[in-house]
Structure formats: C-alpha cells, structure tokens
Amino acid sequence: MAFDMLRGLRQPANQLPVDHPLLSRLSPLMLITGDTVRRFGWKQDHLAESLGRSGSLEVRLARGPREIWRAQRLRYRVFYQEMSAKPDVIARMFRRDADRYDAACDHLLVIDHAARGRFGGLKPKVVGTYRLMREGSALRLGGFYTQSEFDLSGMIERHRGMRFLELGRSCVLKPYRTKKTVELLWHGIWAYVRHHRIDAMFGCASFDGTDPNALALPLSFLHHHARAEGEWSATARPERHVAMDRLPIEQVDAKAALKLLPPLIKGYLRLGARFGSGAVVDKQFGTTDVLVIVPVSAIDRRYLDYLGDEGQRYAA
C-alpha cells in the first residue's frame, strides 16, 4: 500500500483518480501554499505585528505558509517523535503534522530569536504553537475539529449569537516548557480573544495513554468536580464515548488526582475551565481526550489581574 502511494508521486496530480488515497492524504499539505490558502479564505489577521515579548521569546501569529509549515514541523516533532502518535507514510515522509483544518486557522507561535542554526548563526526558531479556529472558518469546513470527537451542537445552539473559538494542537518544544513560554502563549490567546471579541473557548485536551482504567482517578476527578453542566454541558459522541466516572466520588482523592493531571489541563482548571461528559480514546495520537470549555465570563479574575485586562504583562 505504501509503495503504491509513493509510486503515485511520479504521476501528475491531474492524472490521479479523485478518490486516490494519496490525494486525500496530501491535500492538507497542498493547502498550505500562498495561492491556495488565499483562495480557501485564510488571510493575515489584523493584529499587531508582535503580541508580546519576554527576553528573546516573542509571541505572534504566523505570517504566511512558511511559518505554518514550521508550526507543523514542531507539532510532528512533539506529537510523533517525542510522544506516542503514529504517523502514516505521508506524515513520516514530510515530517509534518498537517490536516485539512490548518489552512482555515490562525496559528499562534512562540519564536526564540536567540536560537542558533547548525552553523552557529542566529536562526529564529518556532518553539511553541497553538491553533486557533473561529466559527466562520469552521462552518466552511462543516464543523470544528473537536466535533469529530464531541457533540457540541446543543452547547452552540444554546448560545446562538456568541462567538466561539476552538483551541487545538498546542505544543511546546521540550527545553522551552517553562512558565514563561506557557504564559506567553496565553498572553497571545488573550490578545486574540479581545481582538475578535470571543465569548467562549473550547477544545480537546489530552492524557497520555489509551487505557481509561489507568486514568481512572484523574478522569473521575474531572467528572465529579469540574464537569460542565446546564447550558454549557456537552458530551462525547455516542460511538466514541468513554465513561469518565470510573470511581465513585467518595473514592476520589482530589490532591492525588491533581498531581496526575497534565500541565495543560491543570492550567485550564486554574483558568476556570469546565469539562465535558465522557472522554474519547484517540489511538492514532496515543491519548485519551477530554473536552475543555472556557466561557470568557468564567475566567478566574485572578488570572486576568495577573496578565492585566489589556494583556500588558508581556506587551511588545
């Protein structure tokens, strides 16, 4: 199969049948070109050139296809080479984590301007990224990425007129996994939220591993103590639903559970996030995913005071 797909590379694209597996897998990579991205609808966001700085680190949006490629390379390095995601032949060939959503998203980057290239000269490097998708872009694609795992229809319908933002594909290069880098990313997200007047954020957050029983304590903690209810409730799609209440509430040791939460999920909790009902096992990425929901009105005031309402803590 892999040989047949690679052999197809020697043929002009217009000679391949439209249902050829090579085209379906290459299409996310083909989308990230200047002309195609413009026709798809992506354009440079009218935010400031730089959203914030701390020392040699800068946070800003990707300025074009080349920088989106760099974000995809970083994602591949973290998800596939460092973690347990399983690349197919196309991802392995190009060493990029890419999908059909990339061309419709804004890509938030943390760039180290003091990084050195292989010959010792200065060569700015993308060391952190977040993918941001607004509702208009999602509608053109038939839905958000998160909707492949979670049913958001009721939550969105109950908040018609609100502006939603999907957060996804977050990762930071290992040497840069510090408080400063994470805060820079959130500084950039907050600037983006204010600029586009976003009302609520959501996305998938992941536990490493695909055995929900091994994650019984942290999953049960989120279910019993941080579950979204009422107008913000949402659940995993029925065909992918994995129960999170694996332990009764009286058996959940909150302190022990908090120690087992990944840093990203801990950060969302501090922000004021709530979590959907049911988890989803993602075998390709080797993770168990939960739905994070963050209404902007529910963000902890202490966090906003820390960044500053205008996001001036790391102002460029």
PDB file of C-alpha atoms in Angstrom:
ATOM      1  CA  MET A   1       0.000   0.000   0.000  1.00  0.00           C
ATOM      2  CA  ALA A   2       2.736   2.455   0.990  1.00  0.00           C
ATOM      3  CA  PHE A   3       4.697   1.597  -2.175  1.00  0.00           C
ATOM      4  CA  ASP A   4       1.636   2.175  -4.354  1.00  0.00           C
ATOM      5  CA  MET A   5       1.030   5.572  -2.762  1.00  0.00           C
ATOM      6  CA  LEU A   6       4.641   6.655  -3.183  1.00  0.00           C
ATOM      7  CA  ARG A   7       4.678   5.463  -6.780  1.00  0.00           C
ATOM      8  CA  GLY A   8       1.767   7.824  -7.403  1.00  0.00           C
ATOM      9  CA  LEU A   9       4.028  10.785  -6.631  1.00  0.00           C
ATOM     10  CA  ARG A  10       5.673  10.352 -10.026  1.00  0.00           C
ATOM     11  CA  GLN A  11       2.359  10.972 -11.783  1.00  0.00           C
ATOM     12  CA  PRO A  12       0.925  14.438 -12.400  1.00  0.00           C
ATOM     13  CA  ALA A  13      -1.815  15.137  -9.852  1.00  0.00           C
ATOM     14  CA  ASN A  14      -4.402  15.600 -12.600  1.00  0.00           C
ATOM     15  CA  GLN A  15      -3.833  12.010 -13.750  1.00  0.00           C
ATOM     16  CA  LEU A  16      -4.705  10.501 -10.373  1.00  0.00           C
ATOM     17  CA  PRO A  17      -8.317   9.478  -9.699  1.00  0.00           C
ATOM     18  CA  VAL A  18     -10.122  11.847  -7.354  1.00  0.00           C
ATOM     19  CA  ASP A  19     -10.545   9.104  -4.746  1.00  0.00           C
ATOM     20  CA  HIS A  20      -6.859   8.130  -4.792  1.00  0.00           C
ATOM     21  CA  PRO A  21      -5.642   7.788  -1.156  1.00  0.00           C
ATOM     22  CA  LEU A  22      -2.520   9.780  -1.987  1.00  0.00           C
ATOM     23  CA  LEU A  23      -4.557  12.873  -2.834  1.00  0.00           C
ATOM     24  CA  SER A  24      -6.663  12.650   0.316  1.00  0.00           C
ATOM     25  CA  ARG A  25      -3.552  12.472   2.500  1.00  0.00           C
ATOM     26  CA  LEU A  26      -1.541  15.065   0.572  1.00  0.00           C
ATOM     27  CA  SER A  27      -4.366  17.601   0.432  1.00  0.00           C
ATOM     28  CA  PRO A  28      -3.667  19.112   3.887  1.00  0.00           C
ATOM     29  CA  LEU A  29      -0.058  19.678   2.816  1.00  0.00           C
ATOM     30  CA  MET A  30      -1.092  21.073  -0.568  1.00  0.00           C
ATOM     31  CA  LEU A  31      -3.476  23.555   1.083  1.00  0.00           C
ATOM     32  CA  ILE A  32      -0.678  25.428   2.815  1.00  0.00           C
ATOM     33  CA  THR A  33       0.560  27.332  -0.213  1.00  0.00           C
ATOM     34  CA  GLY A  34       0.199  31.037  -0.784  1.00  0.00           C
ATOM     35  CA  ASP A  35      -2.346  30.906  -3.615  1.00  0.00           C
ATOM     36  CA  THR A  36      -4.419  28.022  -2.286  1.00  0.00           C
ATOM     37  CA  VAL A  37      -4.577  29.437   1.234  1.00  0.00           C
ATOM     38  CA  ARG A  38      -5.815  32.765  -0.104  1.00  0.00           C
ATOM     39  CA  ARG A  39      -8.497  31.052  -2.182  1.00  0.00           C
ATOM     40  CA  PHE A  40      -9.524  28.938   0.799  1.00  0.00           C
ATOM     41  CA  GLY A  41     -10.156  32.040   2.849  1.00  0.00           C
ATOM     42  CA  TRP A  42      -7.150  32.315   5.173  1.00  0.00           C
ATOM     43  CA  LYS A  43      -5.678  35.779   5.429  1.00  0.00           C
ATOM     44  CA  GLN A  44      -3.324  37.621   7.704  1.00  0.00           C
ATOM     45  CA  ASP A  45      -5.115  38.613  10.891  1.00  0.00           C
ATOM     46  CA  HIS A  46      -5.135  42.334  11.582  1.00  0.00           C
ATOM     47  CA  LEU A  47      -3.480  42.054  14.978  1.00  0.00           C
ATOM     48  CA  ALA A  48      -0.311  43.838  15.975  1.00  0.00           C
ATOM     49  CA  GLU A  49       2.904  42.604  14.400  1.00  0.00           C
ATOM     50  CA  SER A  50       4.002  41.287  17.790  1.00  0.00           C
ATOM     51  CA  LEU A  51       1.604  40.272  20.554  1.00  0.00           C
ATOM     52  CA  GLY A  52       4.209  40.131  23.292  1.00  0.00           C
ATOM     53  CA  ARG A  53       7.841  39.541  24.229  1.00  0.00           C
ATOM     54  CA  SER A  54       9.887  38.207  27.103  1.00  0.00           C
ATOM     55  CA  GLY A  55      13.635  38.239  26.592  1.00  0.00           C
ATOM     56  CA  SER A  56      14.405  36.511  23.302  1.00  0.00           C
ATOM     57  CA  LEU A  57      10.918  34.974  23.088  1.00  0.00           C
ATOM     58  CA  GLU A  58       8.162  36.587  21.037  1.00  0.00           C
ATOM     59  CA  VAL A  59       4.525  35.543  20.632  1.00  0.00           C
ATOM     60  CA  ARG A  60       2.642  36.396  17.443  1.00  0.00           C
ATOM     61  CA  LEU A  61       0.524  34.896  14.691  1.00  0.00           C
ATOM     62  CA  ALA A  62       2.075  33.054  11.762  1.00  0.00           C
ATOM     63  CA  ARG A  63       2.570  35.463   8.865  1.00  0.00           C
ATOM     64  CA  GLY A  64       2.230  33.050   5.984  1.00  0.00           C
ATOM     65  CA  PRO A  65       2.554  29.476   4.711  1.00  0.00           C
ATOM     66  CA  ARG A  66       6.233  29.117   5.578  1.00  0.00           C
ATOM     67  CA  GLU A  67       5.589  29.816   9.255  1.00  0.00           C
ATOM     68  CA  ILE A  68       2.589  27.473   9.276  1.00  0.00           C
ATOM     69  CA  TRP A  69       4.923  24.777   7.920  1.00  0.00           C
ATOM     70  CA  ARG A  70       7.263  25.456  10.841  1.00  0.00           C
ATOM     71  CA  ALA A  71       4.395  25.032  13.296  1.00  0.00           C
ATOM     72  CA  GLN A  72       3.500  21.738  11.608  1.00  0.00           C
ATOM     73  CA  ARG A  73       7.125  20.600  11.898  1.00  0.00           C
ATOM     74  CA  LEU A  74       7.121  21.425  15.601  1.00  0.00           C
ATOM     75  CA  ARG A  75       3.878  19.505  16.080  1.00  0.00           C
ATOM     76  CA  TYR A  76       5.360  16.488  14.303  1.00  0.00           C
ATOM     77  CA  ARG A  77       8.467  16.612  16.468  1.00  0.00           C
ATOM     78  CA  VAL A  78       6.458  16.747  19.703  1.00  0.00           C
ATOM     79  CA  PHE A  79       3.477  14.519  18.876  1.00  0.00           C
ATOM     80  CA  TYR A  80       5.156  11.871  16.718  1.00  0.00           C
ATOM     81  CA  GLN A  81       8.832  11.825  17.653  1.00  0.00           C
ATOM     82  CA  GLU A  82       8.642  12.621  21.356  1.00  0.00           C
ATOM     83  CA  MET A  83       5.192  11.333  22.249  1.00  0.00           C
ATOM     84  CA  SER A  84       3.310   8.257  21.044  1.00  0.00           C
ATOM     85  CA  ALA A  85       1.399   9.424  17.952  1.00  0.00           C
ATOM     86  CA  LYS A  86       1.653   7.074  14.967  1.00  0.00           C
ATOM     87  CA  PRO A  87       2.453   8.791  11.653  1.00  0.00           C
ATOM     88  CA  ASP A  88       1.194   7.425   8.378  1.00  0.00           C
ATOM     89  CA  VAL A  89       3.511   7.243   5.380  1.00  0.00           C
ATOM     90  CA  ILE A  90       2.744  10.809   4.243  1.00  0.00           C
ATOM     91  CA  ALA A  91       3.286  12.403   7.668  1.00  0.00           C
ATOM     92  CA  ARG A  92       6.528  10.445   8.048  1.00  0.00           C
ATOM     93  CA  MET A  93       7.713  11.442   4.586  1.00  0.00           C
ATOM     94  CA  PHE A  94       7.188  15.186   5.108  1.00  0.00           C
ATOM     95  CA  ARG A  95       7.756  15.207   8.890  1.00  0.00           C
ATOM     96  CA  ARG A  96       4.773  17.473   9.366  1.00  0.00           C
ATOM     97  CA  ASP A  97       1.597  17.122  11.387  1.00  0.00           C
ATOM     98  CA  ALA A  98      -0.985  18.541   8.984  1.00  0.00           C
ATOM     99  CA  ASP A  99      -4.714  18.194   8.449  1.00  0.00           C
ATOM    100  CA  ARG A 100      -7.454  19.871   6.443  1.00  0.00           C
ATOM    101  CA  TYR A 101      -8.172  22.395   9.200  1.00  0.00           C
ATOM    102  CA  ASP A 102      -4.752  24.066   9.135  1.00  0.00           C
ATOM    103  CA  ALA A 103      -5.437  26.330   6.160  1.00  0.00           C
ATOM    104  CA  ALA A 104      -8.566  27.735   7.823  1.00  0.00           C
ATOM    105  CA  CYS A 105      -6.929  28.506  11.177  1.00  0.00           C
ATOM    106  CA  ASP A 106      -4.740  31.171  12.681  1.00  0.00           C
ATOM    107  CA  HIS A 107      -1.530  29.739  14.111  1.00  0.00           C
ATOM    108  CA  LEU A 108      -0.147  31.310  17.268  1.00  0.00           C
ATOM    109  CA  LEU A 109       3.628  30.973  17.568  1.00  0.00           C
ATOM    110  CA  VAL A 110       6.274  31.482  20.218  1.00  0.00           C
ATOM    111  CA  ILE A 111       9.563  32.254  18.471  1.00  0.00           C
ATOM    112  CA  ASP A 112      13.016  32.228  20.050  1.00  0.00           C
ATOM    113  CA  HIS A 113      15.028  34.942  18.332  1.00  0.00           C
ATOM    114  CA  ALA A 114      18.239  33.868  20.089  1.00  0.00           C
ATOM    115  CA  ALA A 115      18.180  30.315  18.715  1.00  0.00           C
ATOM    116  CA  ARG A 116      21.211  29.191  16.740  1.00  0.00           C
ATOM    117  CA  GLY A 117      21.314  27.257  13.488  1.00  0.00           C
ATOM    118  CA  ARG A 118      23.525  24.274  12.753  1.00  0.00           C
ATOM    119  CA  PHE A 119      26.453  26.524  11.778  1.00  0.00           C
ATOM    120  CA  GLY A 120      26.202  28.712  14.869  1.00  0.00           C
ATOM    121  CA  GLY A 121      24.496  31.739  13.359  1.00  0.00           C
ATOM    122  CA  LEU A 122      21.299  33.261  14.703  1.00  0.00           C
ATOM    123  CA  LYS A 123      18.260  31.469  13.306  1.00  0.00           C
ATOM    124  CA  PRO A 124      14.885  32.247  14.937  1.00  0.00           C
ATOM    125  CA  LYS A 125      13.033  29.059  15.823  1.00  0.00           C
ATOM    126  CA  VAL A 126       9.348  28.259  16.431  1.00  0.00           C
ATOM    127  CA  VAL A 127       9.321  26.686  19.904  1.00  0.00           C
ATOM    128  CA  GLY A 128       5.619  26.778  20.804  1.00  0.00           C
ATOM    129  CA  THR A 129       2.312  26.871  18.977  1.00  0.00           C
ATOM    130  CA  TYR A 130      -1.473  26.889  19.375  1.00  0.00           C
ATOM    131  CA  ARG A 131      -4.012  26.505  16.577  1.00  0.00           C
ATOM    132  CA  LEU A 132      -6.969  28.911  16.709  1.00  0.00           C
ATOM    133  CA  MET A 133     -10.175  28.376  14.734  1.00  0.00           C
ATOM    134  CA  ARG A 134     -13.116  30.757  14.745  1.00  0.00           C
ATOM    135  CA  GLU A 135     -16.664  29.706  13.985  1.00  0.00           C
ATOM    136  CA  GLY A 136     -16.815  31.216  10.488  1.00  0.00           C
ATOM    137  CA  SER A 137     -13.868  29.103   9.363  1.00  0.00           C
ATOM    138  CA  ALA A 138     -15.365  26.003  10.963  1.00  0.00           C
ATOM    139  CA  LEU A 139     -18.651  26.494   9.113  1.00  0.00           C
ATOM    140  CA  ARG A 140     -16.825  26.490   5.773  1.00  0.00           C
ATOM    141  CA  LEU A 141     -15.319  23.121   6.688  1.00  0.00           C
ATOM    142  CA  GLY A 142     -18.530  21.598   8.001  1.00  0.00           C
ATOM    143  CA  GLY A 143     -17.618  21.918  11.674  1.00  0.00           C
ATOM    144  CA  PHE A 144     -14.820  22.232  14.197  1.00  0.00           C
ATOM    145  CA  TYR A 145     -12.099  19.608  14.580  1.00  0.00           C
ATOM    146  CA  THR A 146     -13.391  18.950  18.112  1.00  0.00           C
ATOM    147  CA  GLN A 147     -16.745  17.864  16.680  1.00  0.00           C
ATOM    148  CA  SER A 148     -15.135  14.702  15.336  1.00  0.00           C
ATOM    149  CA  GLU A 149     -14.913  13.591  18.984  1.00  0.00           C
ATOM    150  CA  PHE A 150     -17.533  15.582  20.898  1.00  0.00           C
ATOM    151  CA  ASP A 151     -21.106  16.660  20.201  1.00  0.00           C
ATOM    152  CA  LEU A 152     -21.115  20.447  20.529  1.00  0.00           C
ATOM    153  CA  SER A 153     -24.400  21.084  18.742  1.00  0.00           C
ATOM    154  CA  GLY A 154     -26.503  21.602  21.863  1.00  0.00           C
ATOM    155  CA  MET A 155     -23.967  23.859  23.563  1.00  0.00           C
ATOM    156  CA  ILE A 156     -23.566  26.049  20.477  1.00  0.00           C
ATOM    157  CA  GLU A 157     -27.317  26.175  19.832  1.00  0.00           C
ATOM    158  CA  ARG A 158     -27.977  27.300  23.412  1.00  0.00           C
ATOM    159  CA  HIS A 159     -25.587  30.219  22.875  1.00  0.00           C
ATOM    160  CA  ARG A 160     -26.597  31.474  19.463  1.00  0.00           C
ATOM    161  CA  GLY A 161     -25.015  34.831  18.785  1.00  0.00           C
ATOM    162  CA  MET A 162     -21.940  34.077  20.882  1.00  0.00           C
ATOM    163  CA  ARG A 163     -18.517  33.931  19.249  1.00  0.00           C
ATOM    164  CA  PHE A 164     -16.729  30.607  19.755  1.00  0.00           C
ATOM    165  CA  LEU A 165     -13.018  29.894  19.421  1.00  0.00           C
ATOM    166  CA  GLU A 166     -11.511  26.422  19.169  1.00  0.00           C
ATOM    167  CA  LEU A 167      -8.072  25.927  20.731  1.00  0.00           C
ATOM    168  CA  GLY A 168      -6.058  22.983  19.498  1.00  0.00           C
ATOM    169  CA  ARG A 169      -2.764  21.364  18.536  1.00  0.00           C
ATOM    170  CA  SER A 170      -0.923  23.044  21.404  1.00  0.00           C
ATOM    171  CA  CYS A 171       2.672  22.020  21.972  1.00  0.00           C
ATOM    172  CA  VAL A 172       5.980  23.431  23.196  1.00  0.00           C
ATOM    173  CA  LEU A 173       9.483  22.184  22.416  1.00  0.00           C
ATOM    174  CA  LYS A 174      10.844  20.322  25.443  1.00  0.00           C
ATOM    175  CA  PRO A 175      13.638  22.746  26.506  1.00  0.00           C
ATOM    176  CA  TYR A 176      11.100  25.597  26.465  1.00  0.00           C
ATOM    177  CA  ARG A 177       8.422  24.016  28.665  1.00  0.00           C
ATOM    178  CA  THR A 178       8.602  26.736  31.255  1.00  0.00           C
ATOM    179  CA  LYS A 179       6.125  29.017  32.944  1.00  0.00           C
ATOM    180  CA  LYS A 180       7.319  31.912  30.779  1.00  0.00           C
ATOM    181  CA  THR A 181       6.605  30.131  27.480  1.00  0.00           C
ATOM    182  CA  VAL A 182       3.149  28.973  28.560  1.00  0.00           C
ATOM    183  CA  GLU A 183       2.285  32.454  29.820  1.00  0.00           C
ATOM    184  CA  LEU A 184       3.406  33.960  26.510  1.00  0.00           C
ATOM    185  CA  LEU A 185       1.069  31.611  24.644  1.00  0.00           C
ATOM    186  CA  TRP A 186      -1.820  32.601  26.896  1.00  0.00           C
ATOM    187  CA  HIS A 187      -0.886  36.249  26.560  1.00  0.00           C
ATOM    188  CA  GLY A 188      -1.259  35.794  22.797  1.00  0.00           C
ATOM    189  CA  ILE A 189      -4.550  33.923  23.141  1.00  0.00           C
ATOM    190  CA  TRP A 190      -5.956  36.639  25.400  1.00  0.00           C
ATOM    191  CA  ALA A 191      -4.970  39.338  22.894  1.00  0.00           C
ATOM    192  CA  TYR A 192      -6.687  37.310  20.150  1.00  0.00           C
ATOM    193  CA  VAL A 193      -9.812  36.806  22.289  1.00  0.00           C
ATOM    194  CA  ARG A 194     -10.080  40.534  22.985  1.00  0.00           C
ATOM    195  CA  HIS A 195      -9.430  41.496  19.366  1.00  0.00           C
ATOM    196  CA  HIS A 196     -12.128  39.172  17.992  1.00  0.00           C
ATOM    197  CA  ARG A 197     -14.491  39.640  20.952  1.00  0.00           C
ATOM    198  CA  ILE A 198     -14.627  35.915  21.638  1.00  0.00           C
ATOM    199  CA  ASP A 199     -17.257  34.770  24.155  1.00  0.00           C
ATOM    200  CA  ALA A 200     -16.181  31.178  24.758  1.00  0.00           C
ATOM    201  CA  MET A 201     -13.250  28.881  24.044  1.00  0.00           C
ATOM    202  CA  PHE A 202     -13.175  25.109  23.827  1.00  0.00           C
ATOM    203  CA  GLY A 203     -11.017  22.281  22.550  1.00  0.00           C
ATOM    204  CA  CYS A 204      -9.607  18.848  23.239  1.00  0.00           C
ATOM    205  CA  ALA A 205      -7.027  18.296  25.976  1.00  0.00           C
ATOM    206  CA  SER A 206      -5.209  15.006  26.266  1.00  0.00           C
ATOM    207  CA  PHE A 207      -3.951  12.478  28.757  1.00  0.00           C
ATOM    208  CA  ASP A 208      -1.079  10.340  27.518  1.00  0.00           C
ATOM    209  CA  GLY A 209      -2.205   6.737  27.092  1.00  0.00           C
ATOM    210  CA  THR A 210      -5.222   4.889  25.717  1.00  0.00           C
ATOM    211  CA  ASP A 211      -6.289   2.849  28.759  1.00  0.00           C
ATOM    212  CA  PRO A 212      -9.059   4.757  30.577  1.00  0.00           C
ATOM    213  CA  ASN A 213      -8.779   2.423  33.570  1.00  0.00           C
ATOM    214  CA  ALA A 214      -5.190   3.551  34.101  1.00  0.00           C
ATOM    215  CA  LEU A 215      -6.540   7.129  34.163  1.00  0.00           C
ATOM    216  CA  ALA A 216      -9.462   6.337  36.465  1.00  0.00           C
ATOM    217  CA  LEU A 217      -8.503   8.793  39.222  1.00  0.00           C
ATOM    218  CA  PRO A 218      -7.906  11.975  37.166  1.00  0.00           C
ATOM    219  CA  LEU A 219     -10.846  11.257  34.836  1.00  0.00           C
ATOM    220  CA  SER A 220     -13.150  10.676  37.796  1.00  0.00           C
ATOM    221  CA  PHE A 221     -11.907  13.872  39.444  1.00  0.00           C
ATOM    222  CA  LEU A 222     -12.789  15.932  36.362  1.00  0.00           C
ATOM    223  CA  HIS A 223     -16.179  14.238  36.106  1.00  0.00           C
ATOM    224  CA  HIS A 224     -17.174  14.764  39.736  1.00  0.00           C
ATOM    225  CA  HIS A 225     -15.540  18.119  40.465  1.00  0.00           C
ATOM    226  CA  ALA A 226     -15.143  20.020  37.177  1.00  0.00           C
ATOM    227  CA  ARG A 227     -17.916  18.842  34.857  1.00  0.00           C
ATOM    228  CA  ALA A 228     -19.723  21.396  32.717  1.00  0.00           C
ATOM    229  CA  GLU A 229     -23.429  21.406  33.480  1.00  0.00           C
ATOM    230  CA  GLY A 230     -26.588  23.124  32.339  1.00  0.00           C
ATOM    231  CA  GLU A 231     -26.207  25.491  29.412  1.00  0.00           C
ATOM    232  CA  TRP A 232     -22.515  24.622  28.943  1.00  0.00           C
ATOM    233  CA  SER A 233     -22.906  20.849  29.023  1.00  0.00           C
ATOM    234  CA  ALA A 234     -21.600  18.760  26.134  1.00  0.00           C
ATOM    235  CA  THR A 235     -20.713  15.118  25.733  1.00  0.00           C
ATOM    236  CA  ALA A 236     -18.526  12.779  23.731  1.00  0.00           C
ATOM    237  CA  ARG A 237     -20.058  11.425  20.542  1.00  0.00           C
ATOM    238  CA  PRO A 238     -22.007   8.229  21.354  1.00  0.00           C
ATOM    239  CA  GLU A 239     -19.885   5.984  19.143  1.00  0.00           C
ATOM    240  CA  ARG A 240     -16.680   7.209  20.817  1.00  0.00           C
ATOM    241  CA  HIS A 241     -17.905   7.842  24.366  1.00  0.00           C
ATOM    242  CA  VAL A 242     -15.767   6.507  27.223  1.00  0.00           C
ATOM    243  CA  ALA A 243     -17.170   6.938  30.731  1.00  0.00           C
ATOM    244  CA  MET A 244     -15.159   9.260  32.979  1.00  0.00           C
ATOM    245  CA  ASP A 245     -16.890   8.414  36.279  1.00  0.00           C
ATOM    246  CA  ARG A 246     -14.776   5.311  36.737  1.00  0.00           C
ATOM    247  CA  LEU A 247     -14.627   5.792  40.506  1.00  0.00           C
ATOM    248  CA  PRO A 248     -17.418   6.895  42.855  1.00  0.00           C
ATOM    249  CA  ILE A 249     -16.947  10.388  44.238  1.00  0.00           C
ATOM    250  CA  GLU A 250     -16.112   9.136  47.742  1.00  0.00           C
ATOM    251  CA  GLN A 251     -13.082   7.274  46.342  1.00  0.00           C
ATOM    252  CA  VAL A 252     -11.642  10.308  44.550  1.00  0.00           C
ATOM    253  CA  ASP A 253      -8.631  11.779  46.360  1.00  0.00           C
ATOM    254  CA  ALA A 254      -8.556  15.318  44.970  1.00  0.00           C
ATOM    255  CA  LYS A 255      -4.935  16.035  45.924  1.00  0.00           C
ATOM    256  CA  ALA A 256      -3.698  12.807  44.378  1.00  0.00           C
ATOM    257  CA  ALA A 257      -5.803  13.403  41.258  1.00  0.00           C
ATOM    258  CA  LEU A 258      -4.425  16.909  40.752  1.00  0.00           C
ATOM    259  CA  LYS A 259      -0.887  15.533  40.760  1.00  0.00           C
ATOM    260  CA  LEU A 260      -1.825  13.224  37.889  1.00  0.00           C
ATOM    261  CA  LEU A 261      -3.303  15.926  35.665  1.00  0.00           C
ATOM    262  CA  PRO A 262      -1.183  17.009  32.667  1.00  0.00           C
ATOM    263  CA  PRO A 263       0.124  20.602  32.973  1.00  0.00           C
ATOM    264  CA  LEU A 264      -2.181  21.809  30.187  1.00  0.00           C
ATOM    265  CA  ILE A 265      -5.299  20.514  31.947  1.00  0.00           C
ATOM    266  CA  LYS A 266      -4.110  21.981  35.266  1.00  0.00           C
ATOM    267  CA  GLY A 267      -3.703  25.308  33.509  1.00  0.00           C
ATOM    268  CA  TYR A 268      -7.221  25.148  32.117  1.00  0.00           C
ATOM    269  CA  LEU A 269      -8.573  24.393  35.595  1.00  0.00           C
ATOM    270  CA  ARG A 270      -6.789  27.419  37.053  1.00  0.00           C
ATOM    271  CA  LEU A 271      -8.296  29.492  34.276  1.00  0.00           C
ATOM    272  CA  GLY A 272     -11.818  28.453  35.304  1.00  0.00           C
ATOM    273  CA  ALA A 273     -12.492  25.740  32.714  1.00  0.00           C
ATOM    274  CA  ARG A 274     -15.118  23.040  32.917  1.00  0.00           C
ATOM    275  CA  PHE A 275     -15.035  19.682  31.154  1.00  0.00           C
ATOM    276  CA  GLY A 276     -17.495  17.766  29.004  1.00  0.00           C
ATOM    277  CA  SER A 277     -19.061  14.430  29.888  1.00  0.00           C
ATOM    278  CA  GLY A 278     -17.231  11.417  28.552  1.00  0.00           C
ATOM    279  CA  ALA A 279     -13.742  11.026  27.155  1.00  0.00           C
ATOM    280  CA  VAL A 280     -12.528   9.801  23.754  1.00  0.00           C
ATOM    281  CA  VAL A 281      -9.640   7.434  23.056  1.00  0.00           C
ATOM    282  CA  ASP A 282      -7.507   8.641  20.136  1.00  0.00           C
ATOM    283  CA  LYS A 283      -5.467   5.640  19.060  1.00  0.00           C
ATOM    284  CA  GLN A 284      -3.541   7.492  16.355  1.00  0.00           C
ATOM    285  CA  PHE A 285      -2.177  10.006  18.859  1.00  0.00           C
ATOM    286  CA  GLY A 286      -1.984   7.521  21.733  1.00  0.00           C
ATOM    287  CA  THR A 287      -4.097   9.725  24.001  1.00  0.00           C
ATOM    288  CA  THR A 288      -7.342   9.902  25.931  1.00  0.00           C
ATOM    289  CA  ASP A 289      -9.042  13.209  25.154  1.00  0.00           C
ATOM    290  CA  VAL A 290     -11.389  15.323  27.242  1.00  0.00           C
ATOM    291  CA  LEU A 291     -13.436  18.339  26.194  1.00  0.00           C
ATOM    292  CA  VAL A 292     -12.402  21.666  27.725  1.00  0.00           C
ATOM    293  CA  ILE A 293     -14.950  24.511  27.861  1.00  0.00           C
ATOM    294  CA  VAL A 294     -13.934  28.041  28.904  1.00  0.00           C
ATOM    295  CA  PRO A 295     -16.616  30.759  28.812  1.00  0.00           C
ATOM    296  CA  VAL A 296     -14.724  34.051  28.853  1.00  0.00           C
ATOM    297  CA  SER A 297     -17.076  35.351  31.539  1.00  0.00           C
ATOM    298  CA  ALA A 298     -15.990  32.472  33.805  1.00  0.00           C
ATOM    299  CA  ILE A 299     -12.237  33.106  33.581  1.00  0.00           C
ATOM    300  CA  ASP A 300     -10.804  33.470  37.058  1.00  0.00           C
ATOM    301  CA  ARG A 301     -10.398  37.154  37.874  1.00  0.00           C
ATOM    302  CA  ARG A 302      -7.029  36.491  39.498  1.00  0.00           C
ATOM    303  CA  TYR A 303      -5.651  35.264  36.186  1.00  0.00           C
ATOM    304  CA  LEU A 304      -6.862  38.354  34.347  1.00  0.00           C
ATOM    305  CA  ASP A 305      -5.354  40.551  37.042  1.00  0.00           C
ATOM    306  CA  TYR A 306      -2.059  38.702  36.623  1.00  0.00           C
ATOM    307  CA  LEU A 307      -1.933  39.221  32.857  1.00  0.00           C
ATOM    308  CA  GLY A 308      -3.658  42.579  33.048  1.00  0.00           C
ATOM    309  CA  ASP A 309      -7.049  43.217  31.457  1.00  0.00           C
ATOM    310  CA  GLU A 310      -5.300  44.652  28.430  1.00  0.00           C
ATOM    311  CA  GLY A 311      -2.770  41.828  28.400  1.00  0.00           C
ATOM    312  CA  GLN A 312       0.053  44.236  29.157  1.00  0.00           C
ATOM    313  CA  ARG A 313       2.226  41.862  31.224  1.00  0.00           C
ATOM    314  CA  TYR A 314       4.183  40.758  28.156  1.00  0.00           C
ATOM    315  CA  ALA A 315       3.331  43.692  25.916  1.00  0.00           C
ATOM    316  CA  ALA A 316       5.705  44.064  22.984  1.00  0.00           C
TER     317      ALA A 316
END
